[in-house]
Amino acid sequence: MRVLSVASESVPLIKTGGLADVVGALPLALKPQGVEMRVMLPAYPGILDKLGPIEEVWADWNLYGGHARLMKGVIGDVTVLALDAPYLYHRDGGPYSGAQGDYPDNPERFAALSWAAATVARDGMGDGWKPDILHAHDWQAGLAPAYLRYNGDGGVKSVLTIHNIAFQGVTGGDRLESLRLPWHAWHPDHAEYHGNISTLKAGLALADAITTVSPTYAEELMRPEFGMGLEGVIARRAADLHGILNGVEAGTWSPESDPAIRPYSTATLKEKAANRAALIAEFGLGDVPGPLAIVVSRLTWQKGIDLLAEALPEFIAAGGGLALLGSGEAHLEQAMHAAAARWPDRVAVRIGYDEGLSHRMFGGGDAVIVPSRFEPCGLTQMYGLKYGTVPVVAATGGLNDTVIGATPASLAANAATGVSFHPVDTIALKGALRQLISLHADSAGWSRLVKRAMRAEVGWDGPAKAYGDLYRSLTA
Ligand code: ADP
């Protein structure tokens, strides 16, 4: 079984969020399923240099305004196809935006990626490789299933995965032609979306199967509170919709072997205390008598950081501490800086992106707080489980599917793996933090909870089997 996975980011080459973790992990996770997956992404500056010996497997003299070449290379054990089109992808700034905000030609930049993916999937590549399945991720690749449908699929089936419905690839209807869509795409059952074009909607309407990254999010997406306008489109495709959780890459995220921390396991939890002390020193905190909570997150409305700011005074007064790493909306960064200024011994904030520090935080924290208003899957609560950094989560999306909240019954059955709250508001979050304080105060119960969390199944085996089954059902 051959699968071409196409996305705008993938670790270890380029990452702005969880999408990259998942796209990067899938090829290795799927190998035991007999799936040979290649990953295709734009050749942003520097990408080709990281691929070592590269070989051209396809070219187009006019791919959305320039000469593009598809370069095959290898990183780790994964074959990568980088679309080398400097006129589209060589920009000062990130993959999607620079100092002036989003690049105005983003629709064409990612339509080009989708077009190239659909074309090589249908016709095969220069080295004779042709996939059975084209697996597209999010709005950036949303047009790939549509191009297969409109221009001939060559026997290739398509899958579209929604990693976050908030990003829909909406652009003006006047771009129909420049996105190389046929006139009949201008229809509510295709790409037309309230007088605009949505590349995500096109994919949702036209892919053979749709997946999203947790069973709860799959259900939520069919409701107006979560579907963000696309709930009707998704509900109509309910029979083809699959909720498959993301996994955690054990090679990168395991407390037993993580080079960023003093390693520990359920049998050597004392070492976690050493990591805690190191983390407190690194963040310049003082004595934290209660649980030391961590947050590693984009600082946005989605992530509920404003709720955390409101719940914090009570948590700090009860003995808690907070170490936060992230960046995002200015008012949320300011709220967190204000908290750090108010309680310098208990709250510390690092604005920025720092992979190594995030590992040290999971190694040393007692709890990780994830108060998201919506969360398709979420990764940090799963890192929390693996590292015995007890997750405190809003009961939504993948947070609901991965954490078993502490209740008298779940604690008695030794099934609880964290703290879960609902609805997603300040009052409920305050309640969850009170519960965290009291769980932490009972040291025998706390150590049971930590060990139970560390034994939670959050690897790729189950999800990989689900993807393998889906691919096989499509090609049967
Ligand atoms: P999303 O993709 O919505 O941002 P996820 O929880 O799915 O949220 O994935 C976020 C990923 O990015 C995780 O791997 C998390 O550890 C990482 N991350 C987020 N912010 C930072 C940061 N400031 N520094 C390091 N890693 C971060």
Short mmCIF file of C-alpha atoms in Angstrom, two decimals, residues 272 291-295 315 361 364-369 388-392 436 446:
data_model
loop_
_atom_site.label_atom_id
_atom_site.label_comp_id
_atom_site.label_asym_id
_atom_site.label_seq_id
_atom_site.Cartn_x
_atom_site.Cartn_y
_atom_site.Cartn_z
CA LYS A 272 11.10 13.63 38.66
CA PRO A 291 1.50 21.64 42.48
CA LEU A 292 3.80 23.26 39.92
CA ALA A 293 1.64 23.63 36.81
CA ILE A 294 3.03 24.13 33.33
CA VAL A 295 1.52 25.43 30.10
CA PHE A 315 -4.67 28.76 42.52
CA MET A 361 8.92 21.53 31.59
CA GLY A 364 9.71 18.86 35.96
CA GLY A 365 6.08 19.96 36.13
CA ASP A 366 3.50 18.35 38.40
CA ALA A 367 0.56 19.17 36.14
CA VAL A 368 -0.08 20.54 32.66
CA ILE A 369 -3.08 22.82 32.20
CA GLY A 388 3.40 11.87 34.80
CA THR A 389 2.68 15.59 34.56
CA VAL A 390 -0.98 15.26 35.41
CA PRO A 391 -3.21 16.85 32.74
CA VAL A 392 -5.91 19.30 33.81
CA LEU A 436 -5.72 19.55 41.57
CA TRP A 446 -1.05 11.62 44.02
#
